Amino acid sequence: MITIKFPDGREVQHPANITGMQIATGISQRLGKEAIGILVNGEVWDLARPITKDAEINLLTWEDAEGKKMFWHSSAHLMAEALEALYPGMKFGIGPPIAAGFYYDVDAGENHITPDDLTRIEEKMLELARKDNAYIRTEISKADALKYFTEKNDEYKLDLLKDLEDGQITFYEQGNFTDLCRGPHLPSTGYIKAIKLLSIAGAYWRGDESKKQLTRIYGITYPKQKEMEEYLAMLEEAKKRDHRKIGKDLEIFTFDDQVGSGLPLWMPNGAAMIEELESLAKRTERMAGYQRVRTPHLAKESLYITSGHLPYYADSMFPPMEIDDTKYYLKSMNCPHHHKIFDAVPRSYKELPLRLAEYGTVYRYEKSGELFGLMRVRSLQMNDAHIYCTRAQFEDEFKAVNEMYLKYFNIFGIDKYVMRFSTHNPAKLGKKYVDMPELWAETEDMVRKVLINSSIPYIEVEDEAAFYGPKIDVQVWSAIGREFTLATNQVDFAQPISFNLSFRNENNEPEKPIIIHRAPLGTHERFIGFLIEHYAGDFPLWLAPMQVAVLCVNDKVLAFAEKICKSLNISEIRTSLDTRNEKIGRKIRDAELKKIPYMLIIGEKESGDGMVSLRKHKTGDIGRFTIEELTGKLIDEIKQGTNQ
Amino acid sequence: MITIKFPDGREVQHPANITGMQIATGISQRLGKEAIGILVNGEVWDLARPITKDAEINLLTWEDAEGKKMFWHSSAHLMAEALEALYPGMKFGIGPPIAAGFYYDVDAGENHITPDDLTRIEEKMLELARKDNAYIRTEISKADALKYFTEKNDEYKLDLLKDLEDGQITFYEQGNFTDLCRGPHLPSTGYIKAIKLLSIAGAYWRGDESKKQLTRIYGITYPKQKEMEEYLAMLEEAKKRDHRKIGKDLEIFTFDDQVGSGLPLWMPNGAAMIEELESLAKRTERMAGYQRVRTPHLAKESLYITSGHLPYYADSMFPPMEIDDTKYYLKSMNCPHHHKIFDAVPRSYKELPLRLAEYGTVYRYEKSGELFGLMRVRSLQMNDAHIYCTRAQFEDEFKAVNEMYLKYFNIFGIDKYVMRFSTHNPAKLGKKYVDMPELWAETEDMVRKVLINSSIPYIEVEDEAAFYGPKIDVQVWSAIGREFTLATNQVDFAQPISFNLSFRNENNEPEKPIIIHRAPLGTHERFIGFLIEHYAGDFPLWLAPMQVAVLCVNDKVLAFAEKICKSLNISEIRTSLDTRNEKIGRKIRDAELKKIPYMLIIGEKESGDGMVSLRKHKTGDIGRFTIEELTGKLIDEIKQGTNQ
């Protein structure tokens, strides 16, 4: 008999060699159907694999991230089986699961696979799935494995085998397809009910441009057709909302070859959004007791040696400039500059918490192949701040930071979010993590307490903290359900030591502050990229680059229209006048295309009685107003938009 | 007879060899006394030098810049005479006039001259001045000149003689002192009535560290005692108002060795001022129809080759960073980035004038020896904008820019200012200046017309334009009468060509815009440096980093004081609370030292009736107010401060 320990701490005796599947069906028939894998002592296993010793277990379903990974990994094998059936002699590279779905890199040989072939492959996959063949794990010697793929003439699998050690090699087989694979996998192909192959791309073998280019086929599968349809609809919607497309159409940002890759130029519409976001952040931070600072975009090498950015973060930094025999680096983070401001004058506990905020632009080197629209850039305007506080103040400060996040989520209508709380690993103290066990325990406890007390959804991940303290990655979902990582909060008890920062405490002794690094609105680049998708470019009034379009029916009413424009602009409402010699219908259509929230239609009637006809984007006519009424209405909506 | 042409065009016949002095006394006795030099065909001459041919002349007095230069140059000779009298055997380097006063570099040999000696030297100078010795010009052969200084054993003058050509060498002699000098000089030493020697410094011969260090003695002289006393009082006041001292005392900015020279870190008080200035600029520019943009701080080498910054401006740029085999440079100006935004979409004449504004931070390399507080820095946050307009729009746009200057001068109480209008030189077209004579004539005429029509004081200087168009340097005087160059406006018809910028005109043909580069508030660095001196740190309420200090008489009234603080902060009035355990007198003194415009004294009486006692910086008690009255009063003063 062996002892199986469940996640809730319950321990149950079972005969040795019991499988995950037997445990699941033993609990309930439903779980027997839903379980697709099992976590055994922290390792994901096939449900069919016998458990030989005492173990802590956790059954995995499709709902678990690890479950999805297994599901898509097995789907890659299923696609390979279908490909081999359709294209005999095909050779296979690697076929892993990815964030959403899977791919397989294949050498199609004479066959040229095109998007037109995808349906046929999907159909074959469905046919094979319906056979419900089991995924069978076999441990195999290296000699036998080499023999198998030599006979099969698959040079890629042979290349992979080179790096593997005898005694640790497994094959997985389902139906007529056998793959070199560590697993784990679904019990059988029948779990896969919905299949969509998405696209085809080229990919060099082992990512090496000097090697052969293989064909990469991307796909996604689901246990239910409905779920897949929702995903595909989301994907379709995401394509329409692509921030690169909308960003260009609405003249929000542009890139220029002579300026450089990953360095967006913000056009007037983008700059207007940036100004609004900064204004929101500055107001919010002022009310929360932050003080603003301004720091230059570069510093001497010596600063980054003190901070540890050199050498630990060197790969993400721009190369140095040499001035007066000294190396200067563009800043990749604002913290070292802020620490210098903290340190510029003697500090007393009475000044703490000291909260230094700056919308600082930092520069980070990303490989050109990894740059992507506003999502992966080299210049980042960051909603940054550093809070210097005592240990006693930490909890309140950290709570206030989280509440600021919630306030912003509310303003931007972000309903789904999660904080990914990364803690240290006590076994790695002094290696991966600063060796201060008490401070780790204390700050992690405090962070956990704040998260629980604030009812903020969070997941805790061990062994992923920063080297200087626990961190929180903030993940949000856009209106169409795509996930974005927006910002990172970090607790830091190491930099006060390396920068030798201190304040005089109540006993007039020097004491080290704790630092909270925080950036709730992330960077303008990523956040505006997110907002474009989130709102599909239909920004709320306060954030819309152009808020009102004044459209004249003819030239006779131009003077009245100009008067209205001026009056609205004085009230700080961004208003444009369409003076083109076009029909009113065309002017309305164009304003709709520009997604301007409100249109004022000015005809001779309006010019006569001083009223304006108001039209709302995507809604149509909503009545006639005096300029005063209109101004009041718009200002109200703008204020409500940011919860003022 | 020769013809003498006066500045007003009048021509007068005079016998040949007439001197400037004869011309001056011939006009009036007063002018005979006031004239100190004469401009002959654009060259400054001694009044005693005979004019042999027809000439255009202009008599110079102390009031002319060239007059002051002569006066101080002659004063340097007078000081040398005094030094030689007091310290026989002294050797002389160079002794030029400077912006205010003069210096002489001397080798004092065995004698060590200290500040204590300056009075004795001044007295000697006054004694020699009273002798009213004439400055006598002699043309001398190189051989005789070498002989003279070899006998005198003055190696420095011999070193200078090496580089001079025979036939072009002159001596000047007054009293017992003879100097190698090109002149020109005052008629005699008696013109110098007031003398002050200011300081002593070390200076390497010919600025070369490998050569001998000489003693540099600085001095200033005036034709009237009263004028000198005013200057010395201004100097004394400027010392008290030194922006480096006040900037440190008020915690406005700081420098850090690890960040780098010339890279100010703006502390919360400085950042608050920056935010106010930017807010003023953004509001002003929005009302004037500007659109904001945001651009990165670097670009590829290729952009700066197109713009001509490389190689023409390379010495002022930071060295490149090499990324992906491409050189990137920090921007030293914002214009190329803005041109790229202009060029990002097709432009129509209907969009013009297009005014793109950005508070862009640029980086310029200055030698470390030339860095000076906020006045000479390497990072500059510039109130920049570029106006793209048609030739027809140019005049109105340029006028509007000038009016914006005047608006700002009014806000900051700048009463004395002048625009230095630099034009091209037709003889240098195609060499120093773009070869577009019509556009030069047209834009210079338009600029001149605007300056005249706006009644803006200006001086016109030929042959100092930028290579791409006429420019205006804006010079202002601080409250204590020191001169600052704050900003440059430039007209540009060359960059539209190099960047191939165009818009579709009314005939749907491509046409090149004219660009106005403008920055009325200059850079935050220089402007705040100026404002610190201008206001001596006593900033107007709207600009003051901390606007109100709440001072409690004792701890019992703390809750009431905190309530007031919060209420004022909600009204966006920057308010701090002094919670120290100090007597109220001490708290008031400290708030006065911090130059906080208003203090609220909170005692038990105030806490009881909800009123506050208001105290004004440098003024004292000004009465009791309710919080509402106080808030209203302060908001009014803030709004009036920026003319809203």
XYZ file of C-alpha atoms in Angstrom, chain B residues 24-487:
464
model
C 33.387 114.942 -32.974
C 34.340 118.340 -31.543
C 33.325 119.864 -34.868
C 29.792 118.606 -34.287
C 29.467 119.598 -30.639
C 31.605 120.114 -27.569
C 29.566 117.532 -25.753
C 30.209 114.899 -28.426
C 33.887 115.806 -28.311
C 33.859 114.835 -24.651
C 31.705 111.766 -25.009
C 33.242 110.231 -28.125
C 35.877 107.628 -27.349
C 36.393 105.961 -30.709
C 35.239 105.972 -34.299
C 34.009 103.329 -36.709
C 35.797 103.918 -40.041
C 34.424 101.787 -42.879
C 33.325 99.192 -40.333
C 36.644 99.160 -38.416
C 37.089 100.664 -34.956
C 39.819 103.308 -34.824
C 41.428 105.587 -32.257
C 39.950 109.093 -32.291
C 43.451 110.472 -32.881
C 44.133 108.440 -36.023
C 44.092 110.532 -39.220
C 41.534 109.567 -41.841
C 43.294 109.720 -45.197
C 40.559 108.718 -47.643
C 36.807 108.965 -48.220
C 35.091 106.999 -45.436
C 31.786 106.028 -43.857
C 32.100 106.805 -40.167
C 30.185 106.390 -36.916
C 31.342 108.010 -33.689
C 31.399 105.643 -30.698
C 30.676 106.549 -27.073
C 30.622 104.537 -23.853
C 27.013 103.635 -24.651
C 28.075 101.532 -27.659
C 29.155 97.928 -27.180
C 32.307 98.721 -29.217
C 32.861 101.769 -27.051
C 32.790 99.707 -23.855
C 35.208 97.241 -25.392
C 37.717 100.045 -26.135
C 37.230 101.508 -22.674
C 37.988 98.213 -20.932
C 40.829 97.375 -23.266
C 42.488 100.691 -22.392
C 41.798 99.942 -18.730
C 43.747 96.684 -19.048
C 46.718 98.739 -20.291
C 46.269 101.133 -17.395
C 46.342 98.213 -14.955
C 49.498 96.915 -16.634
C 51.117 100.330 -16.222
C 50.206 100.339 -12.532
C 51.526 96.788 -12.081
C 54.807 97.621 -13.780
C 55.178 100.670 -11.556
C 54.497 98.625 -8.419
C 56.311 95.432 -9.405
C 59.258 96.302 -11.658
C 60.281 93.424 -13.941
C 56.765 92.003 -14.197
C 56.077 90.221 -17.501
C 52.846 90.528 -19.417
C 50.795 87.980 -21.351
C 47.493 89.148 -22.840
C 45.042 91.725 -21.502
C 41.721 91.778 -23.385
C 38.330 93.337 -22.638
C 35.564 90.814 -21.745
C 31.758 90.959 -21.595
C 31.990 93.058 -18.429
C 35.426 94.502 -17.697
C 38.836 93.178 -18.568
C 41.707 91.067 -17.303
C 45.446 90.846 -17.732
C 47.478 87.659 -17.439
C 50.804 88.475 -15.817
C 53.908 86.650 -14.703
C 54.597 88.258 -11.342
C 57.912 86.435 -10.947
C 59.016 86.506 -7.320
C 56.053 88.630 -6.349
C 52.962 86.739 -5.279
C 49.937 88.948 -5.905
C 47.047 88.297 -3.521
C 43.547 89.815 -3.210
C 44.996 92.013 -0.474
C 47.147 93.773 -3.074
C 44.230 94.756 -5.282
C 43.419 97.984 -3.444
C 47.006 99.210 -3.784
C 46.916 98.450 -7.526
C 43.555 100.231 -7.885
C 44.989 103.286 -6.157
C 47.978 103.297 -8.456
C 45.672 102.992 -11.459
C 43.597 105.969 -10.273
C 46.757 108.001 -9.766
C 47.930 107.188 -13.316
C 44.446 107.794 -14.749
C 44.416 111.280 -13.285
C 47.625 112.064 -15.190
C 45.437 111.794 -18.301
C 48.263 110.351 -20.409
C 47.413 109.887 -24.080
C 47.330 106.372 -25.615
C 49.800 106.749 -28.481
C 49.725 104.402 -31.467
C 52.998 103.619 -33.297
C 53.512 101.385 -36.278
C 56.721 99.441 -35.742
C 58.844 96.961 -37.643
C 58.951 93.373 -36.422
C 62.729 93.704 -35.871
C 62.310 96.777 -33.641
C 59.462 95.158 -31.772
C 61.518 92.014 -31.121
C 64.415 94.179 -30.010
C 62.218 96.095 -27.564
C 60.779 93.016 -25.832
C 64.101 91.153 -25.894
C 65.632 94.041 -24.021
C 62.623 94.120 -21.698
C 63.101 90.369 -21.275
C 59.329 89.633 -21.761
C 59.137 86.104 -23.213
C 55.344 86.245 -23.532
C 55.276 89.232 -25.828
C 58.104 87.651 -27.817
C 55.989 84.509 -28.112
C 53.069 86.588 -29.405
C 55.318 88.442 -31.858
C 56.362 85.146 -33.471
C 52.917 84.852 -35.068
C 52.692 88.442 -36.345
C 53.639 89.659 -39.781
C 56.020 92.510 -40.347
C 54.223 95.669 -41.487
C 51.144 94.953 -39.396
C 52.623 95.450 -35.953
C 51.679 98.363 -33.689
C 52.696 99.464 -30.203
C 50.535 101.494 -27.850
C 52.132 103.634 -25.217
C 50.666 105.593 -22.339
C 52.749 107.185 -19.577
C 55.644 104.838 -18.857
C 54.027 101.717 -20.304
C 54.386 100.336 -23.820
C 52.463 97.337 -25.072
C 52.351 95.245 -28.206
C 48.764 95.900 -29.254
C 46.510 96.222 -32.247
C 44.281 98.767 -30.450
C 42.167 100.783 -30.704
C 42.228 102.755 -27.464
C 40.729 105.732 -25.647
C 42.281 109.134 -26.358
C 43.789 109.195 -22.844
C 43.691 107.600 -19.403
C 41.672 110.464 -17.926
C 38.455 109.018 -19.331
C 38.702 106.253 -16.737
C 37.128 107.643 -13.557
C 36.005 104.607 -11.562
C 38.085 101.470 -11.038
C 37.463 98.156 -9.257
C 39.692 95.114 -9.371
C 37.477 92.103 -8.786
C 39.415 88.878 -8.456
C 42.565 86.872 -9.103
C 42.737 83.488 -10.816
C 45.325 81.217 -12.353
C 45.499 80.876 -16.155
C 47.874 78.820 -18.255
C 49.807 80.714 -20.921
C 47.834 80.316 -24.165
C 45.350 78.102 -22.245
C 47.808 75.232 -22.478
C 48.169 73.140 -19.304
C 51.734 72.190 -20.254
C 52.765 75.862 -20.186
C 53.401 78.172 -17.275
C 50.528 79.262 -15.050
C 50.168 83.031 -14.987
C 48.219 85.262 -12.625
C 44.977 86.589 -14.122
C 43.690 89.800 -12.551
C 40.078 90.753 -13.333
C 38.823 94.306 -13.120
C 36.111 96.663 -14.227
C 36.136 100.397 -14.870
C 33.552 103.064 -15.597
C 33.491 106.633 -16.832
C 31.345 107.517 -13.773
C 31.605 106.378 -10.169
C 27.832 106.069 -9.804
C 27.525 103.665 -12.711
C 30.233 101.465 -11.258
C 28.596 101.401 -7.867
C 25.362 100.258 -9.481
C 27.218 97.530 -11.305
C 28.998 96.376 -8.155
C 25.718 96.357 -6.240
C 24.187 94.257 -9.042
C 27.136 91.887 -8.840
C 26.709 91.593 -5.090
C 23.000 90.913 -5.526
C 23.699 88.360 -8.279
C 25.992 86.530 -5.874
C 23.185 86.318 -3.309
C 20.823 85.172 -6.052
C 23.243 82.584 -7.485
C 20.965 79.892 -8.874
C 23.366 77.181 -7.767
C 23.186 78.294 -4.159
C 19.426 78.948 -4.068
C 18.818 75.789 -6.114
C 20.575 73.766 -3.435
C 19.056 75.603 -0.456
C 15.527 75.220 -1.797
C 16.145 71.638 -2.973
C 15.268 72.481 -6.568
C 17.926 70.404 -8.299
C 21.022 68.423 -7.540
C 23.933 66.859 -9.390
C 25.395 63.456 -8.685
C 28.853 62.172 -9.560
C 27.563 58.753 -10.549
C 24.920 60.239 -12.842
C 27.306 62.639 -14.538
C 28.313 66.256 -14.999
C 25.825 68.574 -16.634
C 22.941 66.152 -16.005
C 20.732 67.763 -13.344
C 18.411 65.627 -11.225
C 15.251 67.604 -10.548
C 14.095 67.156 -6.980
C 10.385 67.398 -6.087
C 10.561 71.210 -5.731
C 12.181 71.590 -9.150
C 9.825 69.092 -10.747
C 6.855 71.073 -9.358
C 8.179 74.200 -11.102
C 8.722 72.226 -14.307
C 5.172 70.916 -14.153
C 3.842 74.473 -13.747
C 5.921 75.792 -16.646
C 4.846 72.924 -18.874
C 1.262 73.395 -17.879
C 1.520 77.099 -18.789
C 3.204 76.276 -22.108
C 0.747 73.531 -23.008
C -2.254 75.727 -22.217
C -0.794 78.647 -24.140
C 0.134 76.477 -27.102
C -3.206 74.675 -27.148
C -5.038 77.991 -27.325
C -2.680 79.039 -30.122
C -3.574 75.981 -32.178
C -0.500 73.843 -31.542
C -0.717 70.054 -31.494
C 1.539 68.037 -29.208
C 3.696 65.127 -30.268
C 6.118 62.784 -28.469
C 9.302 61.482 -29.986
C 12.084 59.196 -28.779
C 15.418 60.573 -27.604
C 17.506 58.912 -30.278
C 17.575 58.106 -33.962
C 19.753 56.458 -36.539
C 22.816 58.190 -37.946
C 21.045 58.360 -41.297
C 18.460 60.833 -39.938
C 21.188 63.222 -38.871
C 22.994 62.916 -42.166
C 19.767 63.967 -43.890
C 19.299 66.867 -41.469
C 22.926 67.957 -41.790
C 23.573 67.668 -38.047
C 26.206 65.172 -39.131
C 28.790 66.406 -39.750
C 27.962 70.134 -39.155
C 26.765 69.769 -35.556
C 28.694 66.596 -34.677
C 30.898 68.284 -32.058
C 27.825 69.167 -29.997
C 26.352 65.676 -30.191
C 26.919 62.738 -27.870
C 28.936 59.910 -29.426
C 26.961 57.154 -31.143
C 25.775 53.803 -29.797
C 26.066 50.897 -32.185
C 23.041 48.601 -32.352
C 22.463 45.873 -34.948
C 25.393 47.293 -36.975
C 23.742 50.729 -37.086
C 24.847 53.883 -35.299
C 22.240 55.608 -33.151
C 22.659 59.134 -31.766
C 20.937 60.898 -28.899
C 19.000 63.785 -30.407
C 20.533 67.222 -29.991
C 17.461 68.882 -31.523
C 13.857 67.806 -31.933
C 13.346 69.090 -35.476
C 14.285 65.975 -37.477
C 11.828 63.856 -35.469
C 9.086 66.429 -35.977
C 9.765 66.553 -39.715
C 9.236 62.784 -39.767
C 5.824 63.238 -38.149
C 4.962 65.931 -40.686
C 5.995 63.468 -43.373
C 4.231 60.402 -41.911
C 0.992 61.108 -43.807
C 0.222 63.064 -46.989
C -0.412 66.698 -46.059
C -2.821 69.153 -47.607
C -2.709 72.961 -47.503
C -5.887 72.681 -45.410
C -3.835 71.288 -42.526
C -1.412 74.233 -42.612
C -0.177 75.940 -40.529
C 0.658 72.673 -38.750
C 2.214 73.443 -35.398
C 3.911 70.474 -33.717
C 4.969 71.057 -30.120
C 6.953 68.914 -27.722
C 8.731 69.528 -24.427
C 11.517 67.370 -25.809
C 14.680 66.555 -23.908
C 17.748 66.915 -26.080
C 21.337 66.027 -25.287
C 24.268 68.213 -26.236
C 27.885 67.630 -25.536
C 29.565 70.505 -23.726
C 33.135 70.257 -22.525
C 33.199 69.514 -18.816
C 35.121 72.742 -18.168
C 32.302 74.733 -19.752
C 29.478 73.225 -17.693
C 27.961 75.745 -15.268
C 25.043 75.011 -12.916
C 21.808 74.995 -14.916
C 23.174 77.509 -17.418
C 25.447 75.162 -19.327
C 24.236 71.559 -19.129
C 24.215 68.432 -21.247
C 20.532 67.510 -20.905
C 18.035 70.176 -21.983
C 14.263 69.992 -21.682
C 13.191 72.310 -24.462
C 9.928 74.212 -24.967
C 10.153 73.252 -28.608
C 7.793 73.515 -31.565
C 7.990 73.582 -35.323
C 5.469 75.441 -37.419
C 4.999 74.216 -40.979
C 3.332 76.920 -43.059
C 2.971 78.413 -46.502
C 4.790 81.565 -47.533
C 1.505 83.425 -47.324
C 0.973 82.263 -43.750
C 4.505 82.997 -42.599
C 4.043 86.578 -41.474
C 1.006 85.878 -39.276
C 2.649 82.837 -37.763
C 5.853 84.666 -37.000
C 3.896 87.514 -35.472
C 1.962 85.089 -33.288
C 5.209 83.541 -32.068
C 6.498 86.969 -31.075
C 3.262 87.758 -29.312
C 3.637 84.552 -27.344
C 7.042 85.824 -26.215
C 5.522 89.093 -25.099
C 2.788 87.253 -23.205
C 5.434 85.253 -21.341
C 7.577 88.347 -20.656
C 4.501 89.912 -19.114
C 3.773 86.864 -16.934
C 7.343 86.743 -15.656
C 7.730 90.494 -15.215
C 10.520 90.722 -17.773
C 10.578 94.442 -18.615
C 13.801 94.631 -20.561
C 14.343 92.437 -23.589
C 15.659 92.705 -27.087
C 15.458 90.491 -30.144
C 18.745 90.136 -31.959
C 17.772 89.664 -35.588
C 20.527 87.959 -37.577
C 20.399 88.228 -41.351
C 22.462 86.708 -44.140
C 25.234 88.287 -46.176
C 24.427 88.321 -49.910
C 28.144 88.005 -50.717
C 28.217 84.598 -48.995
C 25.213 83.001 -50.720
C 26.028 79.441 -51.711
C 28.886 79.405 -49.222
C 27.786 80.258 -45.704
C 24.115 80.533 -46.704
C 21.712 78.497 -48.842
C 21.708 80.018 -52.285
C 18.092 81.150 -52.453
C 18.371 84.961 -52.620
C 14.643 85.543 -53.111
C 13.600 83.531 -50.091
C 16.246 85.278 -47.987
C 15.015 88.681 -49.035
C 11.388 87.706 -48.624
C 11.657 86.126 -45.168
C 14.030 88.757 -43.817
C 11.655 91.470 -44.979
C 8.750 89.706 -43.368
C 10.615 89.202 -40.093
C 11.709 92.851 -40.057
C 8.179 93.996 -40.771
C 6.774 91.910 -37.921
C 9.378 93.254 -35.522
C 8.643 96.850 -36.500
C 4.857 96.420 -36.482
C 4.887 94.712 -33.087
C 7.058 97.509 -31.629
C 9.403 94.869 -30.283
C 12.851 96.278 -29.503
C 15.334 94.620 -31.822
C 18.775 95.000 -33.257
C 19.720 93.737 -36.670
C 23.040 92.003 -37.218
C 24.185 91.123 -40.709
C 25.993 87.883 -41.515
C 24.982 85.940 -38.399
C 21.956 84.007 -39.687
C 21.714 80.211 -39.592
C 22.694 78.616 -42.898
C 19.050 77.760 -43.589
C 17.425 81.081 -42.778
C 17.312 84.255 -40.664
C 17.233 83.836 -36.901
C 16.332 85.749 -33.796
C 18.113 85.390 -30.470
C 15.983 86.547 -27.581
C 17.881 88.388 -24.900
C 16.287 89.318 -21.592
C 17.474 91.060 -18.467
C 16.751 89.686 -14.995
C 15.287 91.851 -12.231
C 18.822 92.840 -11.195
C 19.860 93.778 -14.711
C 21.898 90.761 -15.809
C 21.568 89.723 -19.417
C 20.518 86.189 -20.455
C 20.053 84.662 -23.888
C 16.941 82.563 -23.428
C 15.874 81.258 -26.791
